[in-house]
């Protein structure tokens, strides 16, 4: 297989007739000002999506995103400009604009060389062409049929199939040139079920950094359809959710969105450098119960949140955030790492060439503990068992966070009994994990649909956890 | 892009590009097509702790095309406007259309509905501000916040954004229309601290013209005042109580309302307001209307996303739902006529009442004033509502203390029926204008 970087060069530089010497001249232009670091980020992205609705292939769309972003950093200051023209004059112009953040200095000159090839967590393929169009629409129809086959109460099925092919190249003033080829596929199913006057929804889906075959193998796509119908049917029977503080058992997998909101964002380097996070200055403190270890791991093969390198060219890594209850570290990009006197953890990510990189999560999850999930449920006299969630949000300064259950049940006398309606759960990030009294042995990662938003930038991420018992968490139902 | 003549030349170039796109689509066999092109330049900068932090120069171009082969459609878009990328986009859209299914509801909006005259809605007021002046303004704003009180201990900075751009849309009915717009904003977010607890809050101002923005000092002071107001926030016990949604968060209730009367939600039967046309959704005193051609409005446009003329209309009159929000596709699915809302609502407003916020608090007497909400716990199919909240506990019509880490829950359909009053303290900054809402009863979950 060819190197990622050679593929990236072929896609991004060669068609524009750009040589490495051209990149050097852009970097030299940046370095003639008093800056600490600068980079050029080239990106060529293609996204294709298909939607089935009412049993027909309703629409399809193809998107091209291509351009280069030039960033110059001086101390805590950043200058940024970008262009959708991959041509030397446009790049030089962007460099001139970006470097204006600093004052003119002495002329310096840089020689770039290929960064040592790093990890291969996914194949350097174009997933858009990994199935024919006919095969893609057939897949959508099979998923639709599978959902409708489950139950006559299924009235509406929407299936969407998305593939993205992103090729990126980063040239940095430290002299490195690094590239990545990033496939991503995702299938989502949403259904409406109807019984008498009552209607409810359910959703399922999954994906990976892989070819479409990922969705077809092991009939995964059909499984997502069954998940969606199952969730909707459960919700048809759901009663009002309870309101107030109670014991909550979170299922394994996607409920790990808890960790993303409660812990993850607050441990991103930028907020901690600036002291705006509720976790700032708390390294070494106990922020979780013993037995809780949380990591952010960008190196899992094929995972939605994984990357061979981050968007600054740094290889991703497995970063321990909390180890046996003790806060160990933050997630860093290069700028914040430099300002905090540590090394980047490979978490510098950006939505596109037109956005600035920031410390962002990859796959964030808690390592398994010793309890059987059934044992955890049995331990609860009265509480909530939440197995599926929509999104969440956090105020990193006060530490308060929410995440909204979309499938939940009551636990009564150690048994899962009746389903209850979705409700928002609210808690305090630095405090919540001290309430974890049992960690299951059933670590699961989510199915691969997560999207994280920060300062207007959206990125694919992963979450995961084993079944967890949280002794007290506020549940926002209506039943007092 | 500050010069008006240059802008007109650019508009002509984008119109040319749209007609080339439509011609290319026809050449590749499409029976109908529509295309939109936009071009936007801007400056975004942040000042933090008294010094410039980031300066971003933005320049965004985009093009989107939808082709129809009979009643099968395909779409493509690109940020790369080179001739090759443009041709590739049309080709990709045409290829997709081979595999989508014939859909009798699909197609352009009807030709006779196209906007005939395109009045100037006064949306273009570029701000000729240089980087140094912009930094200065950011500093003034942040300084006003940081110097207000010793308990303002940290800052996320003040950000100034200024954008000017052009949007042109055309379709194979022969419609082509475009208009330049500008949008400027100044925001500030600061952090207050008391003992160990930190609180963050922000304020912002936004407008089509720089002269319509709130003064920088005022934005900073309000941000700081809000951050200070949250200090000492506590959790309250679980209870039922009336709730006031302060005007800036009440906008989200109107957004949920419009989300429920959107065509796509209706034909998919995924709305809690299904089949509610001409039925009572709110109490008698409620009137909600859309004014898409409001001069200088942040949502204003003379034509919608399909070229259909926009027009002012009532969505709710005397509490009764009078109109859905439809584009031509959802209208055909529902056997109705488009309401000129392809792309959403434009300048939505609910008639203000007579009480200001203080009088609303008196009217409520005892309950919760919500000033911020978190999360997305709104089920649009059932109307079930459960969101994180913070704000103030109110007794005898007076604010007692700030509260946080609670949820508020109910059902939107009931919440709309239980709307007791809308304040005259209108939030006017965005696409949605409303006063604060007093709702009779909700469940508050806390400790």
PDB file of C-alpha atoms in Angstrom, chain B residues 317-411:
ATOM      1  CA  UNK B 317     -54.225  34.376  15.401  1.00  0.00           C
ATOM      2  CA  UNK B 318     -56.262  34.494  18.636  1.00  0.00           C
ATOM      3  CA  UNK B 319     -54.462  31.350  19.735  1.00  0.00           C
ATOM      4  CA  UNK B 320     -55.534  29.439  16.617  1.00  0.00           C
ATOM      5  CA  UNK B 321     -52.979  27.855  14.281  1.00  0.00           C
ATOM      6  CA  UNK B 322     -53.510  29.599  10.924  1.00  0.00           C
ATOM      7  CA  UNK B 323     -50.633  28.404   8.768  1.00  0.00           C
ATOM      8  CA  UNK B 324     -48.045  25.691   8.491  1.00  0.00           C
ATOM      9  CA  UNK B 325     -44.491  26.388   7.336  1.00  0.00           C
ATOM     10  CA  UNK B 326     -44.156  24.774   3.941  1.00  0.00           C
ATOM     11  CA  UNK B 327     -41.886  24.543   0.965  1.00  0.00           C
ATOM     12  CA  UNK B 328     -43.230  23.134  -2.278  1.00  0.00           C
ATOM     13  CA  UNK B 329     -42.184  19.525  -1.593  1.00  0.00           C
ATOM     14  CA  UNK B 330     -43.842  19.238   1.814  1.00  0.00           C
ATOM     15  CA  UNK B 331     -46.837  21.219   0.504  1.00  0.00           C
ATOM     16  CA  UNK B 332     -47.391  18.677  -2.267  1.00  0.00           C
ATOM     17  CA  UNK B 333     -46.960  15.829   0.203  1.00  0.00           C
ATOM     18  CA  UNK B 334     -49.720  17.395   2.299  1.00  0.00           C
ATOM     19  CA  UNK B 335     -51.916  18.363  -0.660  1.00  0.00           C
ATOM     20  CA  UNK B 336     -51.421  22.049   0.084  1.00  0.00           C
ATOM     21  CA  UNK B 337     -49.742  25.116  -1.394  1.00  0.00           C
ATOM     22  CA  UNK B 338     -46.236  26.269  -0.420  1.00  0.00           C
ATOM     23  CA  UNK B 339     -46.199  29.100   2.102  1.00  0.00           C
ATOM     24  CA  UNK B 340     -42.921  30.483   0.753  1.00  0.00           C
ATOM     25  CA  UNK B 341     -40.978  28.993   3.639  1.00  0.00           C
ATOM     26  CA  UNK B 342     -38.400  26.842   1.882  1.00  0.00           C
ATOM     27  CA  UNK B 343     -35.429  27.492   4.149  1.00  0.00           C
ATOM     28  CA  UNK B 344     -37.496  28.217   7.255  1.00  0.00           C
ATOM     29  CA  UNK B 345     -39.275  31.125   8.912  1.00  0.00           C
ATOM     30  CA  UNK B 346     -38.075  34.668   8.479  1.00  0.00           C
ATOM     31  CA  UNK B 347     -38.501  37.260  11.238  1.00  0.00           C
ATOM     32  CA  UNK B 348     -40.973  35.549  13.492  1.00  0.00           C
ATOM     33  CA  UNK B 349     -42.630  37.550  16.254  1.00  0.00           C
ATOM     34  CA  UNK B 350     -45.180  37.017  18.983  1.00  0.00           C
ATOM     35  CA  UNK B 351     -47.184  40.102  19.982  1.00  0.00           C
ATOM     36  CA  UNK B 352     -45.833  41.548  23.221  1.00  0.00           C
ATOM     37  CA  UNK B 353     -48.073  41.897  26.253  1.00  0.00           C
ATOM     38  CA  UNK B 354     -48.198  44.799  28.690  1.00  0.00           C
ATOM     39  CA  UNK B 355     -46.085  43.510  31.580  1.00  0.00           C
ATOM     40  CA  UNK B 356     -42.364  44.027  31.832  1.00  0.00           C
ATOM     41  CA  UNK B 357     -40.225  41.339  33.443  1.00  0.00           C
ATOM     42  CA  UNK B 358     -40.655  42.817  36.928  1.00  0.00           C
ATOM     43  CA  UNK B 359     -44.428  42.826  36.557  1.00  0.00           C
ATOM     44  CA  UNK B 360     -44.354  39.275  35.215  1.00  0.00           C
ATOM     45  CA  UNK B 361     -42.425  38.198  38.319  1.00  0.00           C
ATOM     46  CA  UNK B 362     -45.125  39.857  40.454  1.00  0.00           C
ATOM     47  CA  UNK B 363     -47.817  38.075  38.497  1.00  0.00           C
ATOM     48  CA  UNK B 364     -46.036  34.737  38.987  1.00  0.00           C
ATOM     49  CA  UNK B 365     -45.483  35.516  42.695  1.00  0.00           C
ATOM     50  CA  UNK B 366     -43.645  32.289  43.489  1.00  0.00           C
ATOM     51  CA  UNK B 367     -41.786  30.188  40.961  1.00  0.00           C
ATOM     52  CA  UNK B 368     -38.757  29.865  38.714  1.00  0.00           C
ATOM     53  CA  UNK B 369     -37.249  32.439  36.360  1.00  0.00           C
ATOM     54  CA  UNK B 370     -35.239  30.544  33.742  1.00  0.00           C
ATOM     55  CA  UNK B 371     -32.355  32.464  32.182  1.00  0.00           C
ATOM     56  CA  UNK B 372     -30.426  29.638  30.550  1.00  0.00           C
ATOM     57  CA  UNK B 373     -31.208  26.168  29.281  1.00  0.00           C
ATOM     58  CA  UNK B 374     -28.962  23.249  28.444  1.00  0.00           C
ATOM     59  CA  UNK B 375     -29.289  20.221  26.239  1.00  0.00           C
ATOM     60  CA  UNK B 376     -31.702  19.081  23.593  1.00  0.00           C
ATOM     61  CA  UNK B 377     -34.360  17.242  25.563  1.00  0.00           C
ATOM     62  CA  UNK B 378     -37.279  18.109  23.308  1.00  0.00           C
ATOM     63  CA  UNK B 379     -39.180  15.248  21.701  1.00  0.00           C
ATOM     64  CA  UNK B 380     -40.826  16.775  18.635  1.00  0.00           C
ATOM     65  CA  UNK B 381     -43.030  13.728  18.041  1.00  0.00           C
ATOM     66  CA  UNK B 382     -44.710  13.790  21.452  1.00  0.00           C
ATOM     67  CA  UNK B 383     -43.902  17.320  22.636  1.00  0.00           C
ATOM     68  CA  UNK B 384     -42.301  15.881  25.772  1.00  0.00           C
ATOM     69  CA  UNK B 385     -39.945  18.472  27.146  1.00  0.00           C
ATOM     70  CA  UNK B 386     -37.108  18.011  29.640  1.00  0.00           C
ATOM     71  CA  UNK B 387     -34.123  20.344  29.695  1.00  0.00           C
ATOM     72  CA  UNK B 388     -31.378  21.452  32.015  1.00  0.00           C
ATOM     73  CA  UNK B 389     -31.904  24.948  33.375  1.00  0.00           C
ATOM     74  CA  UNK B 390     -30.472  27.699  35.515  1.00  0.00           C
ATOM     75  CA  UNK B 391     -31.993  30.966  36.658  1.00  0.00           C
ATOM     76  CA  UNK B 392     -33.502  32.416  39.820  1.00  0.00           C
ATOM     77  CA  UNK B 393     -35.989  31.348  42.445  1.00  0.00           C
ATOM     78  CA  UNK B 394     -38.737  33.927  42.945  1.00  0.00           C
ATOM     79  CA  UNK B 395     -40.888  34.514  46.035  1.00  0.00           C
ATOM     80  CA  UNK B 396     -43.505  37.239  46.454  1.00  0.00           C
ATOM     81  CA  UNK B 397     -42.628  38.522  43.017  1.00  0.00           C
ATOM     82  CA  UNK B 398     -38.981  39.152  43.929  1.00  0.00           C
ATOM     83  CA  UNK B 399     -35.830  37.317  42.899  1.00  0.00           C
ATOM     84  CA  UNK B 400     -34.494  35.423  45.941  1.00  0.00           C
ATOM     85  CA  UNK B 401     -31.352  33.610  44.800  1.00  0.00           C
ATOM     86  CA  UNK B 402     -29.770  32.029  41.694  1.00  0.00           C
ATOM     87  CA  UNK B 403     -30.401  28.335  41.010  1.00  0.00           C
ATOM     88  CA  UNK B 404     -28.573  25.797  38.881  1.00  0.00           C
ATOM     89  CA  UNK B 405     -28.273  22.074  38.176  1.00  0.00           C
ATOM     90  CA  UNK B 406     -32.015  21.569  37.857  1.00  0.00           C
ATOM     91  CA  UNK B 407     -34.239  20.406  35.035  1.00  0.00           C
ATOM     92  CA  UNK B 408     -37.599  21.698  33.903  1.00  0.00           C
ATOM     93  CA  UNK B 409     -40.034  19.278  32.332  1.00  0.00           C
ATOM     94  CA  UNK B 410     -43.488  19.230  30.808  1.00  0.00           C
ATOM     95  CA  UNK B 411     -45.121  18.784  27.445  1.00  0.00           C
TER      96      UNK B 411
END
